[in-house]
CSV table of C-alpha atoms in Angstrom, one decimal:
chain,number,residue,atom,x,y,z
A,25,MET,CA,-144.2,9.6,-25.1
A,26,ASN,CA,-141.8,7.2,-23.4
A,27,SER,CA,-139.8,8.6,-20.3
A,28,PRO,CA,-136.2,8.3,-21.7
A,29,THR,CA,-134.0,5.7,-20.2
A,30,PRO,CA,-130.8,6.2,-18.7
A,31,LEU,CA,-128.3,3.8,-21.1
A,32,GLU,CA,-124.9,2.2,-19.4
A,33,SER,CA,-121.9,4.6,-21.1
A,34,PRO,CA,-118.2,4.1,-20.3
A,35,VAL,CA,-116.6,6.0,-17.6
A,36,ASP,CA,-113.0,6.6,-17.6
A,37,THR,CA,-111.5,5.7,-14.5
A,38,ALA,CA,-108.3,6.4,-13.0
A,39,VAL,CA,-106.4,4.3,-10.3
A,40,SER,CA,-104.9,7.5,-7.6
A,41,ARG,CA,-101.1,6.8,-6.4
A,42,ARG,CA,-98.5,8.7,-4.9
A,43,ASN,CA,-95.6,9.5,-7.3
A,44,LEU,CA,-92.8,7.6,-6.3
A,45,SER,CA,-89.8,9.0,-6.5
A,46,ILE,CA,-86.5,7.4,-8.2
A,47,GLY,CA,-82.7,8.6,-7.3
A,48,LEU,CA,-80.2,8.3,-9.7
A,49,PRO,CA,-76.8,9.6,-8.2
A,50,ARG,CA,-73.5,9.5,-10.5
A,51,CYS,CA,-71.5,6.0,-9.2
A,52,VAL,CA,-68.3,7.5,-7.4
A,53,SER,CA,-66.9,3.9,-6.9
A,54,SER,CA,-64.0,3.6,-10.2
A,55,SER,CA,-64.4,0.0,-9.6
A,56,GLU,CA,-68.3,0.3,-11.0
A,57,GLN,CA,-68.8,1.6,-14.7
A,58,ARG,CA,-72.3,0.6,-15.5
A,59,PHE,CA,-75.6,2.3,-14.9
A,60,PRO,CA,-78.9,1.0,-13.9
A,61,LEU,CA,-80.9,3.0,-16.5
A,62,THR,CA,-81.5,4.4,-20.5
A,63,PRO,CA,-82.8,7.3,-21.4
A,64,GLU,CA,-85.5,5.3,-22.9
A,65,ALA,CA,-86.0,3.5,-19.5
A,66,VAL,CA,-86.3,6.7,-17.9
A,67,ALA,CA,-88.8,8.1,-20.4
A,68,SER,CA,-90.9,4.8,-19.5
A,69,LEU,CA,-90.6,4.5,-16.0
A,70,THR,CA,-92.1,8.7,-16.6
A,71,ASN,CA,-94.7,7.8,-18.2
A,72,ARG,CA,-96.1,5.5,-16.1
A,73,GLY,CA,-95.9,8.7,-12.9
A,74,PHE,CA,-92.3,8.0,-11.2
A,75,ALA,CA,-90.7,11.1,-10.5
A,76,VAL,CA,-87.1,10.0,-11.8
A,77,VAL,CA,-84.5,12.3,-10.0
A,78,MET,CA,-80.6,12.2,-11.9
A,79,GLU,CA,-77.1,13.5,-10.4
A,80,LYS,CA,-75.2,15.8,-13.4
A,81,ASP,CA,-73.3,13.5,-15.4
A,82,ALA,CA,-74.4,10.2,-13.9
A,83,ALA,CA,-74.4,8.3,-17.0
A,84,CYS,CA,-70.9,9.7,-18.3
A,85,HIS,CA,-69.2,6.4,-18.2
A,86,ILE,CA,-72.3,5.0,-20.9
A,87,HIS,CA,-71.9,7.8,-23.1
A,88,TYR,CA,-75.6,9.0,-22.3
A,89,PRO,CA,-76.0,12.9,-22.0
A,90,ASP,CA,-77.7,14.8,-19.4
A,91,ASN,CA,-80.1,16.5,-21.9
A,92,ALA,CA,-81.0,12.8,-23.1
A,93,TYR,CA,-82.5,12.0,-19.5
A,94,LEU,CA,-84.1,15.6,-19.5
A,95,ARG,CA,-85.9,14.9,-22.5
A,96,ALA,CA,-87.3,11.7,-21.2
A,97,GLY,CA,-88.4,13.2,-18.1
A,98,ALA,CA,-85.6,12.9,-15.8
A,99,LYS,CA,-84.9,16.0,-13.5
A,100,ILE,CA,-81.0,16.9,-13.1
A,101,ALA,CA,-80.2,17.8,-9.1
A,102,SER,CA,-77.8,17.5,-6.9
A,103,ARG,CA,-77.0,14.4,-5.4
A,104,ARG,CA,-78.3,15.4,-2.4
A,105,GLU,CA,-81.9,15.8,-3.9
A,106,THR,CA,-81.1,12.3,-5.8
A,107,LEU,CA,-80.5,10.3,-2.5
A,108,GLU,CA,-83.6,11.5,-0.7
A,109,ALA,CA,-85.8,10.1,-3.2
A,110,ASP,CA,-88.2,7.1,-2.1
A,111,ILE,CA,-86.3,4.5,-4.1
A,112,VAL,CA,-82.5,5.2,-5.2
A,113,ILE,CA,-80.3,2.9,-7.1
A,114,HIS,CA,-76.8,2.5,-6.8
A,115,LEU,CA,-75.1,-0.7,-8.3
A,116,ALA,CA,-71.7,-0.1,-5.9
A,117,PRO,CA,-72.0,0.4,-2.1
A,118,LEU,CA,-73.0,3.5,-0.8
A,119,PRO,CA,-70.4,5.7,0.8
A,120,LEU,CA,-70.6,6.4,4.5
A,121,GLY,CA,-71.5,9.7,3.7
A,122,ASP,CA,-74.0,9.0,1.4
A,123,ILE,CA,-76.1,6.7,3.5
A,124,SER,CA,-76.6,9.0,6.0
A,125,CYS,CA,-78.6,11.7,3.3
A,126,LEU,CA,-80.7,8.4,2.5
A,127,ARG,CA,-84.5,9.1,3.7
A,128,ARG,CA,-85.6,6.6,6.6
A,129,GLY,CA,-87.4,3.9,5.6
A,130,ALA,CA,-86.2,4.1,1.9
A,131,LEU,CA,-85.4,1.5,-0.9
A,132,LEU,CA,-82.0,1.2,-1.7
A,133,LEU,CA,-81.5,-1.0,-5.0
A,134,SER,CA,-77.9,-2.2,-5.1
A,135,LEU,CA,-75.6,-5.3,-6.2
A,136,ALA,CA,-75.1,-7.3,-3.2
A,137,ASN,CA,-71.3,-6.5,-2.7
A,138,PHE,CA,-70.9,-8.8,0.4
A,139,ASN,CA,-67.1,-8.6,-0.4
A,140,ARG,CA,-67.2,-4.4,-0.1
A,141,PRO,CA,-64.8,-2.6,1.8
A,142,ASN,CA,-65.6,-1.5,5.5
A,143,GLY,CA,-69.0,-3.5,5.1
A,144,ALA,CA,-69.2,-3.7,8.5
A,145,ASP,CA,-69.3,0.4,8.9
A,146,VAL,CA,-72.0,0.1,5.5
A,147,ILE,CA,-74.4,-2.2,7.2
A,148,ARG,CA,-74.5,-0.8,10.7
A,149,ARG,CA,-75.3,2.9,8.9
A,150,LEU,CA,-78.2,1.4,6.7
A,151,LEU,CA,-79.4,-0.2,9.7
A,152,ASP,CA,-79.5,3.1,11.4
A,153,ARG,CA,-81.1,4.6,9.0
A,154,LYS,CA,-83.5,2.3,8.9
A,155,VAL,CA,-82.8,1.5,5.1
A,156,ILE,CA,-84.7,-1.2,2.8
A,157,ASN,CA,-81.9,-2.9,0.9
A,158,ILE,CA,-82.7,-4.9,-1.9
A,159,ALA,CA,-79.3,-6.7,-3.8
A,160,ILE,CA,-81.0,-6.9,-7.3
A,161,ASP,CA,-78.5,-9.9,-8.2
A,162,MET,CA,-80.5,-12.2,-5.4
A,163,ILE,CA,-83.9,-11.4,-6.9
A,164,ALA,CA,-85.3,-14.2,-8.0
A,165,ASP,CA,-88.6,-14.2,-10.1
A,166,GLU,CA,-92.2,-16.9,-9.8
A,167,THR,CA,-89.9,-19.2,-11.7
A,168,GLY,CA,-86.7,-19.4,-9.4
A,169,HIS,CA,-84.6,-17.6,-12.0
A,170,LEU,CA,-82.4,-14.6,-11.0
A,171,PRO,CA,-83.2,-12.0,-13.7
A,172,PHE,CA,-80.7,-9.7,-12.6
A,173,ALA,CA,-77.9,-11.9,-11.6
A,174,ASP,CA,-78.7,-14.1,-15.0
A,175,ILE,CA,-78.4,-11.0,-17.5
A,176,LEU,CA,-75.3,-9.8,-15.6
A,177,SER,CA,-73.9,-13.3,-16.0
A,178,GLU,CA,-74.4,-13.2,-20.2
A,179,ILE,CA,-72.6,-10.2,-20.6
A,180,ASP,CA,-69.7,-11.3,-18.4
A,181,GLY,CA,-69.1,-14.4,-20.4
A,182,ARG,CA,-69.6,-13.0,-23.7
A,183,ALA,CA,-67.6,-9.8,-22.5
A,184,ALA,CA,-64.4,-12.0,-21.6
A,185,MET,CA,-63.9,-13.2,-25.0
A,186,VAL,CA,-64.7,-10.5,-26.6
A,187,LEU,CA,-61.7,-8.8,-24.5
A,188,ALA,CA,-59.8,-12.2,-24.8
A,189,SER,CA,-60.0,-12.3,-29.1
A,190,SER,CA,-58.8,-8.1,-28.7
A,191,MET,CA,-56.6,-8.5,-26.7
A,192,MET,CA,-54.8,-11.5,-28.5
A,193,ALA,CA,-54.9,-9.7,-31.7
A,194,ASP,CA,-53.7,-6.8,-30.7
A,195,PRO,CA,-49.6,-6.7,-32.5
A,196,VAL,CA,-48.8,-4.3,-30.4
A,197,ASN,CA,-49.2,-5.6,-26.9
A,198,GLY,CA,-50.5,-8.8,-27.7
A,199,LYS,CA,-49.6,-11.6,-30.1
A,200,GLY,CA,-51.4,-10.8,-33.2
A,201,ILE,CA,-53.3,-13.7,-33.6
A,202,LEU,CA,-56.7,-14.9,-34.0
A,203,LEU,CA,-59.0,-16.4,-31.6
A,204,GLY,CA,-60.4,-19.2,-34.4
A,205,GLY,CA,-57.5,-19.4,-36.6
A,206,VAL,CA,-57.8,-19.9,-40.8
A,207,ALA,CA,-57.4,-23.1,-42.4
A,208,GLY,CA,-53.7,-24.1,-42.0
A,209,VAL,CA,-53.7,-22.4,-38.6
A,210,ILE,CA,-54.6,-24.2,-35.6
A,211,PRO,CA,-57.5,-22.3,-33.5
A,212,CYS,CA,-56.6,-21.1,-29.7
A,213,GLU,CA,-58.0,-22.7,-27.0
A,214,VAL,CA,-60.1,-21.9,-24.1
A,215,VAL,CA,-60.5,-23.5,-21.0
A,216,ILE,CA,-63.9,-22.5,-19.1
A,217,LEU,CA,-64.1,-23.6,-15.3
A,218,GLY,CA,-67.9,-23.9,-14.5
A,219,SER,CA,-70.9,-24.4,-16.7
A,220,ASN,CA,-73.0,-21.8,-15.5
A,221,LEU,CA,-75.0,-19.4,-17.6
A,222,ALA,CA,-71.8,-16.8,-18.0
A,223,ALA,CA,-69.8,-19.9,-18.9
A,224,CYS,CA,-72.7,-21.1,-21.6
A,225,ALA,CA,-72.1,-17.8,-22.8
A,226,ALA,CA,-68.3,-17.6,-23.0
A,227,ALA,CA,-68.4,-21.2,-24.3
A,228,ARG,CA,-71.0,-19.5,-27.7
A,229,SER,CA,-69.2,-16.8,-28.1
A,230,ALA,CA,-65.4,-18.7,-28.4
A,231,ILE,CA,-67.5,-21.6,-30.2
A,232,GLY,CA,-68.3,-18.7,-32.7
A,233,GLN,CA,-64.9,-17.4,-33.2
A,234,GLY,CA,-63.7,-21.0,-34.1
A,235,ALA,CA,-61.8,-21.9,-30.8
A,236,THR,CA,-61.3,-24.6,-29.3
A,237,VAL,CA,-63.3,-24.7,-26.3
A,238,ARG,CA,-63.0,-27.5,-23.0
A,239,MET,CA,-65.3,-26.7,-20.4
A,240,PHE,CA,-64.9,-28.5,-16.8
A,241,ASP,CA,-67.1,-29.1,-14.2
A,242,ASP,CA,-66.9,-31.4,-11.0
A,243,ASP,CA,-70.8,-31.6,-11.1
A,244,VAL,CA,-71.3,-34.0,-14.0
A,245,TYR,CA,-75.4,-33.6,-13.9
A,246,ARG,CA,-74.9,-29.7,-14.0
A,247,LEU,CA,-72.2,-30.0,-16.9
A,248,ARG,CA,-74.2,-32.5,-18.8
A,249,ARG,CA,-77.3,-30.1,-19.1
A,250,ALA,CA,-74.7,-27.1,-20.4
A,251,LEU,CA,-73.5,-29.5,-23.0
A,252,ARG,CA,-76.9,-30.1,-24.2
A,253,ARG,CA,-77.7,-26.7,-24.3
A,254,LEU,CA,-74.9,-25.3,-26.4
A,255,GLY,CA,-74.7,-28.5,-28.3
A,256,GLU,CA,-71.8,-30.1,-30.8
A,257,GLY,CA,-68.5,-28.1,-30.3
A,258,VAL,CA,-67.6,-27.7,-26.8
A,259,ILE,CA,-65.7,-30.8,-25.1
A,260,GLY,CA,-67.0,-31.3,-21.4
A,261,SER,CA,-65.0,-33.1,-18.7
A,262,SER,CA,-65.0,-33.8,-15.0
A,263,VAL,CA,-62.3,-31.8,-12.9
A,264,HIS,CA,-59.8,-34.9,-13.4
A,265,PRO,CA,-56.6,-33.9,-12.0
A,266,ASN,CA,-54.4,-34.5,-15.5
A,267,ALA,CA,-56.8,-33.6,-18.0
A,268,LEU,CA,-57.3,-30.4,-15.8
A,269,GLU,CA,-53.6,-30.1,-16.1
A,270,ASN,CA,-52.9,-31.0,-19.7
A,271,ALA,CA,-55.9,-28.8,-20.9
A,272,ILE,CA,-54.4,-25.2,-18.7
A,273,HIS,CA,-50.8,-26.3,-19.7
A,274,THR,CA,-51.8,-25.7,-23.1
A,275,ALA,CA,-54.8,-23.4,-23.0
A,276,ASP,CA,-54.7,-19.6,-24.4
A,277,VAL,CA,-57.4,-18.4,-22.4
A,278,VAL,CA,-58.9,-19.7,-18.8
A,279,ILE,CA,-62.2,-18.5,-17.7
A,280,ALA,CA,-63.3,-19.3,-14.1
A,281,THR,CA,-67.0,-18.6,-13.8
A,282,SER,CA,-68.5,-19.8,-10.7
A,283,LEU,CA,-67.2,-21.3,-7.2
A,284,ARG,CA,-69.3,-24.2,-7.6
A,285,CYS,CA,-66.6,-25.7,-9.6
A,286,ARG,CA,-64.1,-26.1,-6.9
A,287,VAL,CA,-60.9,-25.5,-8.5
A,288,VAL,CA,-58.1,-23.7,-7.6
A,289,VAL,CA,-54.9,-23.2,-10.2
A,290,ASP,CA,-52.2,-22.0,-7.8
A,291,ALA,CA,-48.7,-21.3,-8.0
A,292,GLU,CA,-47.7,-24.4,-9.1
A,293,GLY,CA,-50.3,-24.3,-11.7
A,294,GLU,CA,-50.0,-21.2,-12.7
A,295,ARG,CA,-46.1,-21.9,-13.6
A,296,ILE,CA,-47.5,-25.0,-16.2
A,297,MET,CA,-49.7,-22.3,-18.2
A,298,LYS,CA,-47.7,-21.0,-21.3
A,299,LYS,CA,-46.7,-17.6,-21.6
A,300,GLY,CA,-49.2,-15.1,-23.0
A,301,VAL,CA,-52.3,-17.3,-21.5
A,302,LEU,CA,-55.7,-14.8,-20.5
A,303,VAL,CA,-57.2,-15.2,-17.5
A,304,PHE,CA,-60.6,-14.2,-16.1
A,305,ASP,CA,-62.3,-14.7,-12.9
A,306,LEU,CA,-65.9,-13.8,-13.4
A,307,SER,CA,-67.0,-15.4,-10.1
A,308,ASP,CA,-68.9,-13.9,-7.4
A,309,GLU,CA,-65.0,-14.0,-5.5
A,310,PRO,CA,-62.6,-12.6,-8.0
A,311,GLY,CA,-59.1,-14.2,-7.3
A,312,LYS,CA,-60.2,-17.5,-5.4
A,313,ALA,CA,-59.4,-20.1,-8.3
A,314,PHE,CA,-55.9,-18.1,-9.2
A,315,PRO,CA,-54.5,-17.0,-5.6
A,316,ALA,CA,-50.9,-16.2,-6.9
A,317,MET,CA,-52.1,-14.1,-9.4
A,318,GLU,CA,-52.7,-10.3,-9.2
A,319,LEU,CA,-55.7,-9.3,-9.5
A,320,VAL,CA,-57.0,-6.5,-12.7
A,321,ASP,CA,-60.2,-4.6,-12.4
A,322,LEU,CA,-61.3,-4.0,-15.4
A,323,GLY,CA,-63.7,-1.2,-14.0
A,324,GLU,CA,-60.5,0.5,-12.9
A,325,GLN,CA,-57.3,-0.4,-15.2
A,326,GLN,CA,-57.0,-1.1,-18.4
A,327,PRO,CA,-56.3,-5.0,-19.3
A,328,ARG,CA,-52.7,-6.3,-19.0
A,329,SER,CA,-50.5,-7.6,-21.9
A,330,PRO,CA,-50.3,-11.3,-22.3
A,331,LEU,CA,-47.0,-10.4,-23.3
A,332,SER,CA,-45.4,-8.9,-20.3
A,333,GLY,CA,-44.0,-12.5,-19.2
A,334,ARG,CA,-46.5,-12.3,-15.9
A,335,HIS,CA,-50.3,-13.7,-15.6
A,336,TYR,CA,-52.4,-11.1,-14.6
A,337,CYS,CA,-56.5,-12.4,-13.3
A,338,HIS,CA,-59.0,-9.7,-15.0
A,339,PHE,CA,-62.4,-9.7,-13.7
A,340,ASN,CA,-65.4,-7.2,-13.0
A,341,VAL,CA,-65.5,-8.0,-17.0
A,342,GLY,CA,-69.2,-6.2,-17.2
A,343,SER,CA,-67.6,-3.0,-16.2
A,344,ALA,CA,-65.6,-3.1,-20.0
A,345,VAL,CA,-69.3,-2.6,-21.6
A,346,PRO,CA,-70.9,-0.7,-19.2
A,347,ARG,CA,-73.7,0.9,-21.7
A,348,THR,CA,-74.7,-3.3,-23.1
A,349,SER,CA,-75.3,-3.3,-19.4
A,350,ALA,CA,-77.3,-0.4,-18.9
A,351,MET,CA,-79.3,-1.6,-22.2
A,352,ALA,CA,-80.2,-4.9,-20.4
A,353,LEU,CA,-80.2,-4.1,-17.1
A,354,SER,CA,-83.4,-1.0,-18.1
A,355,ASP,CA,-86.1,-3.7,-19.0
A,356,THR,CA,-85.4,-5.7,-16.0
A,357,PHE,CA,-86.0,-2.9,-13.7
A,358,ILE,CA,-89.0,-1.2,-15.3
A,359,THR,CA,-90.9,-4.2,-15.0
A,360,MET,CA,-89.5,-4.8,-11.0
A,361,LEU,CA,-90.1,-0.7,-10.1
A,362,ASP,CA,-94.1,-0.9,-11.9
A,363,ASP,CA,-94.4,-4.2,-9.6
A,364,ILE,CA,-93.6,-2.1,-6.8
A,365,ALA,CA,-95.5,0.9,-7.4
A,366,GLY,CA,-98.7,-1.3,-7.9
A,367,CYS,CA,-98.2,-2.5,-4.3
A,368,GLY,CA,-98.5,1.0,-3.3
A,369,ALA,CA,-95.4,0.8,-1.0
A,370,CYS,CA,-91.7,-0.7,-0.6
A,371,SER,CA,-92.5,-2.6,2.4
A,372,SER,CA,-96.1,-4.0,0.8
A,373,ALA,CA,-93.9,-5.4,-2.2
A,374,ILE,CA,-92.1,-7.1,-0.3
A,375,GLN,CA,-94.2,-8.6,1.6
A,376,LEU,CA,-96.5,-9.9,-1.6
A,377,THR,CA,-93.2,-11.0,-3.6
A,378,GLY,CA,-91.5,-14.2,-2.2
A,379,GLY,CA,-88.3,-12.8,-4.7
A,380,LEU,CA,-88.0,-10.1,-3.0
A,381,GLN,CA,-87.7,-11.3,0.7
A,382,LYS,CA,-84.7,-13.3,-0.4
A,383,ALA,CA,-83.2,-10.4,-1.7
A,384,THR,CA,-83.4,-8.4,1.1
A,385,LEU,CA,-80.4,-7.6,3.4
A,386,THR,CA,-81.6,-5.1,6.0
A,387,PHE,CA,-85.4,-4.0,6.7
A,388,LEU,CA,-86.1,-1.3,9.1
A,389,GLY,CA,-83.6,-1.5,11.4
A,390,LYS,CA,-82.9,-5.2,10.8
A,391,ALA,CA,-80.3,-7.4,9.5
A,392,VAL,CA,-82.2,-9.7,7.2
A,393,ASN,CA,-80.0,-11.4,5.9
A,394,ARG,CA,-77.3,-13.9,7.9
A,395,ARG,CA,-74.6,-13.2,6.0
A,396,VAL,CA,-74.6,-9.4,6.2
A,397,ALA,CA,-75.6,-9.6,9.7
A,398,GLU,CA,-72.2,-11.8,10.2
A,399,ILE,CA,-70.4,-9.3,8.2
A,400,ALA,CA,-71.8,-6.4,10.4
A,401,GLY,CA,-72.0,-8.6,13.9
A,402,VAL,CA,-75.3,-7.9,14.7
A,403,ARG,CA,-78.3,-10.2,15.4
A,404,TYR,CA,-80.0,-11.6,12.5
A,405,THR,CA,-83.9,-11.2,11.9
A,406,ASP,CA,-86.1,-13.4,9.7
A,407,ILE,CA,-87.9,-11.2,7.3
A,408,ASN,CA,-91.1,-13.2,7.7
A,409,LEU,CA,-91.3,-12.2,11.2
A,410,LEU,CA,-91.3,-8.5,10.6
A,411,LEU,CA,-93.3,-8.8,7.6
A,412,SER,CA,-96.1,-10.6,9.3
A,413,LEU,CA,-96.2,-8.2,12.5
A,414,SER,CA,-96.2,-5.0,10.0
């Protein structure tokens, strides 16, 4: 009898890695209503081996109870415990007291927040704790797109038009009119300054509601690309003073979307606007395009009535629809966090991913972003030099 011959058979293999913890502290900034992860996203992350630690009622602004996150595998803990995680996600700037609770060498994911109050003190504290702070809105993918910034811009554009439509239709605090009008009634006019992603999203929403849309940009090539994407229905123009002045004079809604489109509506420009016009600023520096207007943060305040007799500049529009923002951000966070875990360590992920390098603000005690270094009054260090030495 022939002796038995061993045969190959499949063997289950597992890659061992230390489970990374993700901390989700409640945002204490009244200006930021958005939350980074939905319960579905947390379930996906816990299934991938992450340990998610969340502060009680952290997701109250997006109307998800703690039980939904508990069922998804998260642990509800104290604020200090969430801040001691390997990766902390907090979109607004962390208060100074919270930064001292972060682990040395921890990864903090936030928005860039270059215009944050007491920014210099915040940055120096992050440097003292040797925290790796990455601005998610500056992260680029392999194609050069900005996944976080792009989705937030699209939400801002659409949310601005939804709010404008609602405010105008309000019979008490608004004019009680439809944005798009009906047969026999002239539609409202929407003027959009800029032609970026937020501008295109606002334009699509306005066109869908039947409004007349005029888009201005001082870069003809950028404007042409936007008009090609939007198709028929948008009137595009370079920033000619007379054309812009006439458009603003008759506009019902004015939206500034980008500082790259250099338009400033000063006090004289505000005076030619008609009563009841709604103004929104979706740029990174709200109010710069409308320096004479009072700013209204929609994360903290209700929209101002267009019949008040004054013109207000509304900003932080995304915080008015925080649940949509959470759902949109969640998918992008899952992909990003999975990539980080696959690299074994946060510093390794930055070294292997050029898009993360460009978005890193502070790295193990060094300011690796020029603007951050200027704000804090410290020396700028090239991150590539640090990574080559690590």
